[in-house]
Coordinates of C-alpha atoms in Angstrom, one line a residue:
M154 CA 79.6 39.5 120.4
S155 CA 79.8 42.2 117.7
S156 CA 82.3 42.1 114.8
P157 CA 85.6 44.4 114.9
M158 CA 85.3 47.8 114.7
I159 CA 86.2 49.0 111.1
S160 CA 88.3 52.2 111.1
L161 CA 86.5 54.5 109.3
K162 CA 89.1 57.1 110.4
S163 CA 91.4 55.2 107.6
L164 CA 89.1 55.8 105.1
T165 CA 88.3 59.3 105.6
S166 CA 92.0 60.7 106.0
K167 CA 94.6 60.6 103.3
T168 CA 95.4 56.9 102.9
T169 CA 96.7 54.8 99.9
M170 CA 94.6 52.7 97.8
N171 CA 96.4 49.7 99.0
Q172 CA 95.4 50.5 102.7
L173 CA 91.8 50.8 101.5
L174 CA 92.0 47.5 99.7
A175 CA 93.4 45.8 102.6
T176 CA 90.7 47.2 104.9
A177 CA 88.0 46.2 102.4
K178 CA 89.4 42.5 102.0
S179 CA 90.2 42.0 105.9
G180 CA 87.8 39.9 108.1
A181 CA 84.3 39.1 107.9
C182 CA 81.4 40.8 109.5
A183 CA 79.7 38.6 112.4
S184 CA 76.1 40.3 111.9
S185 CA 73.6 38.7 110.0
S186 CA 72.5 42.3 108.4
C187 CA 76.1 42.7 107.1
G188 CA 75.9 45.2 104.2
S189 CA 72.2 45.9 104.7
P190 CA 71.3 49.0 106.2
A191 CA 68.1 49.0 107.7
K192 CA 65.2 49.9 105.5
P193 CA 62.6 51.8 108.1
D194 CA 59.1 50.0 107.9
D195 CA 57.2 53.0 106.5
V196 CA 59.3 53.1 103.6
D197 CA 59.0 51.4 100.3
P198 CA 61.9 49.4 98.6
D199 CA 62.3 51.9 95.7
T200 CA 62.2 54.8 97.9
W201 CA 64.9 53.2 100.2
E202 CA 66.9 52.8 97.1
K203 CA 66.8 56.5 96.6
I204 CA 67.6 57.7 100.2
K205 CA 69.6 55.0 101.7
D206 CA 72.9 56.7 100.7
H207 CA 71.6 60.3 100.8
P208 CA 72.9 62.1 103.9
C209 CA 69.8 64.5 104.3
Y210 CA 66.9 62.3 103.3
S211 CA 68.4 59.5 105.7
E212 CA 69.0 60.0 109.2
E213 CA 71.1 56.6 109.2
A214 CA 73.0 57.2 106.0
H215 CA 74.3 60.9 107.6
H216 CA 76.6 59.1 109.8
Y217 CA 78.5 57.7 106.5
F218 CA 77.8 59.8 103.7
A219 CA 78.9 63.2 102.6
R220 CA 77.3 65.8 100.3
M221 CA 78.8 68.7 98.6
H222 CA 77.1 72.0 97.3
V223 CA 78.4 74.1 94.2
A224 CA 77.7 77.7 93.9
V225 CA 76.8 78.0 90.4
A226 CA 73.3 79.9 91.0
P227 CA 73.6 83.3 92.4
A228 CA 70.6 84.8 90.8
C229 CA 67.6 85.0 93.0
N230 CA 63.9 85.8 92.3
I231 CA 62.6 86.5 95.7
Q232 CA 63.5 88.4 99.0
C233 CA 63.2 86.7 102.3
N234 CA 63.6 88.6 105.4
Y235 CA 66.1 86.4 107.0
C236 CA 68.4 86.2 104.0
N237 CA 71.5 87.9 103.0
R238 CA 73.4 86.3 100.6
K239 CA 77.2 86.8 100.9
Y240 CA 79.6 85.7 98.1
D241 CA 83.2 86.1 99.6
C242 CA 82.6 84.7 103.2
A243 CA 84.6 81.7 104.7
N244 CA 83.7 82.4 108.5
E245 CA 79.8 82.2 108.4
S246 CA 78.1 78.9 108.4
R247 CA 74.5 79.3 107.0
P248 CA 72.3 78.9 103.9
G249 CA 73.2 81.5 101.2
V250 CA 76.6 81.9 102.2
V251 CA 79.7 81.0 99.9
S252 CA 83.4 81.7 99.5
E253 CA 83.5 81.8 95.8
R254 CA 81.1 81.6 92.8
L255 CA 81.6 79.0 90.1
T256 CA 80.8 78.5 86.4
P257 CA 79.7 75.0 85.7
D258 CA 83.1 74.2 84.4
Q259 CA 84.5 75.2 87.5
A260 CA 82.1 73.1 89.4
L261 CA 82.8 69.9 87.5
R262 CA 86.4 70.5 88.3
K263 CA 85.8 71.0 91.8
V264 CA 83.4 67.9 92.3
I265 CA 86.0 65.6 90.4
A266 CA 88.7 67.0 93.1
V267 CA 86.2 66.4 96.0
A268 CA 85.1 63.0 94.8
N269 CA 88.8 61.9 94.5
E270 CA 89.4 63.0 98.1
V271 CA 86.4 62.5 100.0
P272 CA 85.3 58.6 99.5
Q273 CA 82.1 59.5 101.5
L274 CA 80.6 61.7 98.8
S275 CA 77.3 60.7 97.5
V276 CA 75.5 63.7 96.6
L277 CA 75.9 66.8 94.6
G278 CA 73.5 69.5 95.5
I279 CA 73.0 73.0 94.1
A280 CA 71.6 75.4 96.6
G281 CA 72.4 78.9 95.4
P282 CA 73.4 81.1 96.6
G283 CA 70.5 82.3 94.9
D284 CA 67.8 79.9 93.5
A285 CA 68.8 76.9 91.6
C286 CA 65.5 76.6 89.4
Y287 CA 65.8 80.5 88.6
D288 CA 69.1 80.4 87.6
W289 CA 68.3 77.5 85.6
K290 CA 70.7 77.4 82.6
K291 CA 73.6 77.1 85.1
T292 CA 72.2 74.6 87.2
K293 CA 71.2 72.5 84.3
A294 CA 74.8 72.8 82.6
T295 CA 76.3 71.7 85.9
F296 CA 74.2 68.7 86.5
E297 CA 74.7 67.6 82.7
R298 CA 78.5 68.0 83.0
V299 CA 78.8 66.1 86.3
A300 CA 76.5 63.2 85.2
S301 CA 78.5 62.6 82.2
E302 CA 81.8 62.2 84.5
I303 CA 80.3 60.9 87.8
P304 CA 77.1 58.8 86.6
D305 CA 76.5 57.0 90.0
I306 CA 76.3 60.6 92.2
K307 CA 72.9 61.6 93.3
L308 CA 71.7 65.1 92.0
C309 CA 69.7 67.3 94.2
L310 CA 68.5 70.7 94.3
S311 CA 67.2 73.3 96.5
T312 CA 64.7 75.9 95.5
N313 CA 62.0 78.5 97.0
G314 CA 59.5 77.1 94.4
L315 CA 58.5 80.1 92.6
A316 CA 60.3 78.9 89.3
L317 CA 60.0 75.2 89.9
P318 CA 56.9 74.2 87.8
D319 CA 58.8 75.5 84.8
H320 CA 61.7 72.8 85.1
V321 CA 60.0 69.8 86.8
D322 CA 60.0 67.9 83.3
E323 CA 63.6 68.7 82.9
L324 CA 64.3 67.8 86.2
A325 CA 63.0 64.1 85.7
D326 CA 64.7 63.8 82.2
M327 CA 68.1 64.4 84.1
N328 CA 67.3 61.7 86.9
V329 CA 67.1 64.4 89.6
D330 CA 65.2 62.5 92.2
H331 CA 65.7 64.5 95.3
V332 CA 64.2 68.3 95.4
T333 CA 64.1 70.6 98.6
I334 CA 61.6 73.2 98.7
T335 CA 61.6 76.3 101.2
I336 CA 57.9 76.5 102.3
N337 CA 57.4 78.9 105.1
M338 CA 53.7 79.4 104.7
V339 CA 50.3 78.4 103.3
D340 CA 48.6 81.6 104.1
P341 CA 49.6 84.5 101.9
E342 CA 48.8 86.8 104.9
I343 CA 51.7 85.1 106.9
G344 CA 53.7 85.1 103.8
A345 CA 53.7 88.7 103.4
K346 CA 55.5 89.0 106.7
I347 CA 58.4 86.8 105.4
Y348 CA 58.8 88.1 101.8
P349 CA 58.8 91.6 100.7
W350 CA 59.0 90.8 97.3
I351 CA 59.1 88.4 94.2
F352 CA 60.3 88.5 90.8
H353 CA 57.8 86.5 88.4
D354 CA 56.8 86.6 84.6
H355 CA 59.1 89.5 84.1
R356 CA 57.4 91.6 87.0
R357 CA 58.2 92.3 90.8
F358 CA 55.1 91.6 93.0
T359 CA 54.9 93.0 96.6
G360 CA 52.9 92.3 99.9
L361 CA 50.0 90.1 99.7
E362 CA 49.9 89.5 96.2
A363 CA 53.6 88.3 96.0
A364 CA 52.9 85.8 98.6
K365 CA 49.8 84.5 97.1
I366 CA 51.8 83.8 93.9
L367 CA 54.7 82.2 95.8
H368 CA 52.1 80.1 97.6
E369 CA 50.4 78.9 94.3
R370 CA 53.7 78.0 92.6
Q371 CA 55.1 76.3 95.5
M372 CA 52.0 73.9 96.0
L373 CA 52.0 73.5 92.1
G374 CA 55.5 72.6 91.9
L375 CA 55.4 69.9 94.8
E376 CA 52.3 68.2 93.3
M377 CA 54.1 68.0 90.0
L378 CA 57.4 66.4 91.8
T379 CA 55.2 64.0 93.4
A380 CA 53.5 62.8 90.1
R381 CA 57.0 62.0 88.8
G382 CA 58.1 60.0 91.6
I383 CA 60.6 62.9 92.7
L384 CA 61.4 63.0 96.1
T385 CA 60.7 66.4 97.9
K386 CA 61.9 67.7 101.4
I387 CA 60.2 70.5 102.7
N388 CA 62.4 73.2 104.7
S389 CA 60.5 75.7 106.9
V390 CA 62.1 78.2 108.8
M391 CA 60.7 78.6 112.3
I392 CA 60.2 82.3 113.1
P393 CA 58.8 82.8 116.5
G394 CA 55.6 85.1 116.6
V395 CA 55.4 85.0 112.8
N396 CA 54.9 81.4 111.6
D397 CA 55.7 79.1 114.3
E398 CA 52.2 78.1 115.2
H399 CA 51.4 78.0 111.4
L400 CA 53.9 75.5 110.7
I401 CA 51.7 72.7 112.1
E402 CA 49.2 73.8 109.0
V403 CA 52.1 73.9 106.5
N404 CA 53.0 70.3 107.7
K405 CA 49.5 69.1 107.1
W406 CA 49.5 70.7 103.5
V407 CA 52.9 69.3 102.2
K408 CA 52.0 65.8 103.6
E409 CA 48.8 65.7 101.6
R410 CA 50.8 66.7 98.5
G411 CA 53.2 63.8 98.9
A412 CA 56.3 65.4 100.5
F413 CA 58.9 62.9 101.7
L414 CA 60.2 64.8 104.7
H415 CA 59.7 68.2 106.6
N416 CA 62.4 70.0 108.0
V417 CA 61.7 72.7 110.5
M418 CA 64.9 74.6 111.1
P419 CA 65.6 77.6 113.4
L420 CA 65.8 81.1 112.2
I421 CA 69.2 82.4 112.1
S422 CA 68.9 86.2 112.9
D423 CA 72.4 87.5 114.2
P424 CA 72.7 91.1 113.8
E425 CA 76.3 90.8 112.3
H426 CA 74.5 88.9 109.4
G427 CA 72.9 91.9 108.2
T428 CA 69.3 90.4 107.3
H429 CA 66.2 92.3 107.8
Y430 CA 65.3 90.1 110.9
G431 CA 68.7 90.5 112.3
L432 CA 68.4 94.2 112.4
T433 CA 65.2 94.4 113.4
G434 CA 65.7 92.3 116.7
Q435 CA 63.6 89.3 115.3
R436 CA 64.8 86.6 117.6
G437 CA 65.3 82.9 116.5
P438 CA 63.7 80.1 118.6
R439 CA 65.2 78.4 121.6
A440 CA 66.3 74.8 121.3
V441 CA 63.6 73.9 123.7
E442 CA 61.0 75.6 121.3
L443 CA 62.2 74.0 118.2
K444 CA 62.1 70.5 119.7
T445 CA 58.6 71.2 121.3
L446 CA 57.3 72.3 117.8
Q447 CA 58.9 69.2 116.0
D448 CA 57.5 66.9 118.8
R449 CA 53.9 68.6 118.0
L450 CA 54.4 67.6 114.2
D451 CA 55.1 63.8 115.0
G452 CA 52.3 61.8 113.1
G453 CA 52.3 64.3 110.2
A454 CA 54.8 64.7 107.4
R455 CA 57.8 62.6 108.1
L456 CA 60.4 64.9 110.1
M457 CA 64.1 65.5 109.5
R458 CA 65.7 66.2 112.7
H459 CA 69.5 66.2 111.5
C460 CA 69.5 69.3 109.4
R461 CA 72.7 71.5 109.8
Q462 CA 71.8 74.3 107.7
C463 CA 74.4 74.2 105.3
R464 CA 76.4 76.8 103.3
A465 CA 75.7 77.1 99.6
D466 CA 79.4 75.7 99.1
A467 CA 79.3 73.1 102.1
V468 CA 81.6 69.9 101.5
G469 CA 81.9 66.9 103.8
L470 CA 79.6 64.9 106.4
L471 CA 76.7 67.0 107.8
G472 CA 78.1 68.9 110.6
E473 CA 81.5 69.5 109.2
D474 CA 82.6 71.8 106.3
R475 CA 85.8 71.1 104.1
G476 CA 85.1 73.5 101.7
Q477 CA 88.1 75.6 102.2
E478 CA 90.3 72.4 101.3
F479 CA 88.8 72.6 97.7
T480 CA 88.8 76.4 96.8
L481 CA 89.6 76.8 93.0
D482 CA 93.2 77.9 93.8
R483 CA 94.0 74.6 95.6
I484 CA 92.5 72.5 92.6
P485 CA 94.7 71.6 89.5
G486 CA 93.7 73.1 86.3
E487 CA 93.0 69.7 84.9
V488 CA 91.7 66.6 87.1
S489 CA 90.3 63.2 85.9
Y490 CA 87.9 61.2 88.1
D491 CA 89.1 58.1 90.1
A492 CA 86.2 56.1 91.1
S493 CA 88.3 53.4 93.0
K494 CA 88.3 55.2 96.5
R495 CA 84.9 55.7 96.5
E496 CA 84.0 52.1 95.5
T497 CA 86.2 50.8 98.0
Y498 CA 84.8 53.1 101.0
R499 CA 81.4 51.7 100.0
E500 CA 82.7 48.2 100.4
V501 CA 83.9 48.6 104.0
V502 CA 81.3 50.9 105.2
A503 CA 78.6 48.5 104.1
R504 CA 80.1 46.1 106.7
E505 CA 80.1 48.7 109.4
R506 CA 76.6 49.8 108.7
G507 CA 75.3 46.3 109.0
D508 CA 77.0 45.7 112.3
H509 CA 75.4 49.1 113.5
V510 CA 72.1 48.2 112.3
A511 CA 72.2 44.9 114.4
A512 CA 73.5 46.9 117.5
K513 CA 71.0 49.8 117.0
S514 CA 68.2 47.3 116.8
E515 CA 69.2 45.6 119.9
A516 CA 69.6 48.6 121.8
I517 CA 66.3 50.2 120.9
G518 CA 64.5 46.9 121.6
M519 CA 65.8 47.0 125.0
V520 CA 64.6 50.4 125.8
K521 CA 61.1 49.9 124.2
T522 CA 60.7 46.6 126.1
A523 CA 61.8 47.8 129.4
G524 CA 58.4 48.9 130.5
S525 CA 59.7 52.3 131.8
S526 CA 58.1 55.4 131.6
G527 CA 61.5 57.3 131.9
L528 CA 62.9 59.8 129.5
L529 CA 66.5 60.7 129.0
L530 CA 68.0 63.3 126.7
V531 CA 71.5 62.8 125.4
A532 CA 74.0 65.0 123.8
V533 CA 76.8 63.0 122.0
A534 CA 80.1 64.3 120.6
T535 CA 80.5 62.1 117.1
K536 CA 82.7 62.6 114.0
G537 CA 80.2 60.1 112.0
G538 CA 80.0 56.4 111.8
G539 CA 77.1 56.1 114.6
R540 CA 79.9 56.4 117.2
I541 CA 81.1 58.2 120.1
N542 CA 84.3 59.0 118.5
E543 CA 84.9 62.8 119.3
H544 CA 86.9 64.4 122.2
F545 CA 84.8 66.9 124.0
G546 CA 87.4 69.6 123.6
H547 CA 87.3 69.3 119.6
A548 CA 83.6 69.2 119.3
K549 CA 81.6 72.0 117.4
E550 CA 78.3 70.5 117.7
F551 CA 76.7 67.7 119.8
Q552 CA 73.7 65.4 118.3
V553 CA 70.8 65.1 120.9
Y554 CA 69.1 61.9 121.4
E555 CA 66.0 61.1 123.2
A556 CA 65.5 57.6 124.8
S557 CA 62.0 56.6 126.2
A558 CA 59.5 54.0 125.8
I559 CA 59.2 54.5 122.0
G560 CA 62.8 54.0 121.6
I561 CA 66.1 55.9 121.0
N562 CA 65.9 58.7 118.4
L563 CA 67.9 61.7 117.2
V564 CA 65.9 64.6 117.9
G565 CA 68.4 67.5 117.0
H566 CA 71.7 69.1 117.6
R567 CA 73.4 72.0 119.5
K568 CA 76.2 73.8 117.8
V569 CA 78.9 75.0 120.2
E570 CA 82.2 76.9 119.9
Q571 CA 85.2 74.5 120.0
Y572 CA 86.4 74.4 123.6
C573 CA 90.2 73.5 123.0
R574 CA 91.8 76.5 121.6
G575 CA 95.3 76.2 123.1
G576 CA 94.5 78.1 126.3
W577 CA 92.8 81.2 124.6
G578 CA 89.2 81.8 125.7
E579 CA 88.4 78.5 126.9
E580 CA 86.6 79.7 130.4
S581 CA 84.1 81.5 128.4
T582 CA 83.9 79.1 125.8
L583 CA 82.7 76.5 128.4
D584 CA 80.1 79.0 129.7
D585 CA 78.5 78.9 126.3
V586 CA 78.7 75.1 125.9
I587 CA 77.0 74.8 129.3
A588 CA 74.1 77.1 128.0
A589 CA 73.9 75.0 124.8
L590 CA 73.4 72.0 126.8
D591 CA 70.3 73.3 128.7
G592 CA 67.9 70.6 129.4
I593 CA 70.3 67.8 128.4
D594 CA 70.7 64.8 131.2
I595 CA 73.8 63.5 130.1
L596 CA 76.8 64.2 127.7
L597 CA 78.7 61.4 126.2
C598 CA 82.2 62.0 124.3
A599 CA 85.2 60.0 123.4
K600 CA 87.4 61.6 125.9
I601 CA 87.3 64.8 128.2
G602 CA 89.9 66.5 130.4
D603 CA 89.4 66.7 134.3
C604 CA 89.1 70.5 134.2
P605 CA 86.2 70.9 131.8
K606 CA 84.5 67.6 133.5
D607 CA 84.6 69.0 137.0
Q608 CA 83.4 72.6 135.6
L609 CA 80.5 70.8 133.6
T610 CA 79.6 68.7 136.9
K611 CA 79.4 71.9 138.9
A612 CA 77.1 73.3 136.4
G613 CA 74.7 70.4 136.5
V614 CA 75.7 68.6 133.4
R615 CA 76.5 65.0 133.6
V616 CA 79.3 63.8 131.4
T617 CA 81.1 60.7 130.7
D618 CA 83.7 59.1 128.6
D619 CA 83.3 55.6 129.7
Y620 CA 81.5 54.8 126.5
G621 CA 84.1 56.1 124.0
Y622 CA 84.1 54.6 120.6
D623 CA 80.7 52.7 121.2
Y624 CA 78.0 52.9 119.1
I625 CA 75.9 55.7 120.2
E626 CA 72.6 53.7 120.7
T627 CA 74.3 50.9 122.9
A628 CA 75.8 53.4 125.0
I629 CA 72.4 55.1 125.5
S630 CA 70.6 52.0 126.1
A631 CA 73.2 51.3 129.0
L632 CA 72.8 54.6 130.3
Y633 CA 68.8 54.1 130.2
A634 CA 69.4 50.8 132.1
A635 CA 71.6 52.4 134.7
E636 CA 69.2 55.2 135.2
F637 CA 65.8 53.3 135.4
G638 CA 67.2 50.0 137.2
L639 CA 67.3 47.8 133.7
E640 CA 69.7 45.0 132.6
P641 CA 72.1 46.8 130.6
L642 CA 73.5 45.6 127.1
A643 CA 77.0 44.7 126.3
A644 CA 79.4 47.4 124.8
T645 CA 80.4 47.4 121.2
A646 CA 84.0 48.7 121.3

């Protein structure tokens, strides 16, 4: 029997501190693992302390914790064929795009405002919109200001790696213990097809020479970070026909040099974005192609499969963006940090995470010991908390889980247009949703209307809301049992 479901909604909406405190003090968790999110067997305790609340470095943490990026570093020292930075854009969701650029002082105001209103916040990242290491003075000033006001927030940055070796010592001194490097090649011949030019040592380099310098600097930076105990995540953009097969070699190289995670992302190349690849017809990978490559990389560097390719000013849980709630014109001129809401959230979520760990372990154990060779690919509508808690019509993405003899694993996500639009364009949107669910066996959501359910069924997509608000893994184990004639687990709602 699991403990009563904690209402995370009460923590993430505009609630009073009295309500939060009441939630924190109410009830007792029945789970023996209460307050102790499960440490993966292949992660040492020191590393687990660094990643357990980081939504990018821990798949389990991304159900509960949020990140924010501040756009303080607009200058960049390389040109990528897949990149077109935009500085006044609220509608696109991809790396390099922001609504407004910030000074370090403005960034501090924004971080404090978000921390006071978004209790899930655990990480501050600088991901551009240029390069955080090249625009170093602004990056360093921002981190110093924020760390002095909110000392428990994790500091994180993303870089192309060209200027990284120049700043590793300073990163270590500032207690920055998470760095993402975008590495798309370890063969300069391939790199020359991705990077038209770089700017290094006061000079512009092009072609093969540019790619060779970039490669050498990336490997040096990665090795230096590993030597200092700074965790690294490697982002690689999968570009069909350019580096897709080559990313197997990239995975080997970064694992040998101590990378903690490898995140293989699909190329975004819509023509309207104005990138070189978009304008020249270079396609991105289909969902099945991306998953196939990721599956081939199993056994190499540990994979991240829950990335959402965030904007450079993203705010909120992965898969959501609340950035437009915190533009400068909506933030008071003077703000002061109040730690109480974040602290209380952590108390409450610790109990929920503990219960989730127990339910997840039981569900995965059932599937692994079932002795079945069956495989299910399940799409889930979720707002976080590890539960099936999103209405089909409100979903802007579906998380994709694979159930098989090796367990239940998150293997990706499918972005979609929101179906419910007040009666406008819903038919065409549903066609797009059906296309996005290609290869999915079953769709789980908290609720779905009869009309879209019937149309999805006619299109060959099975969908059910019978498991609304259950833990995702418990529901999937029940589906797996029903599909392959096994004894199901009890629900957790």
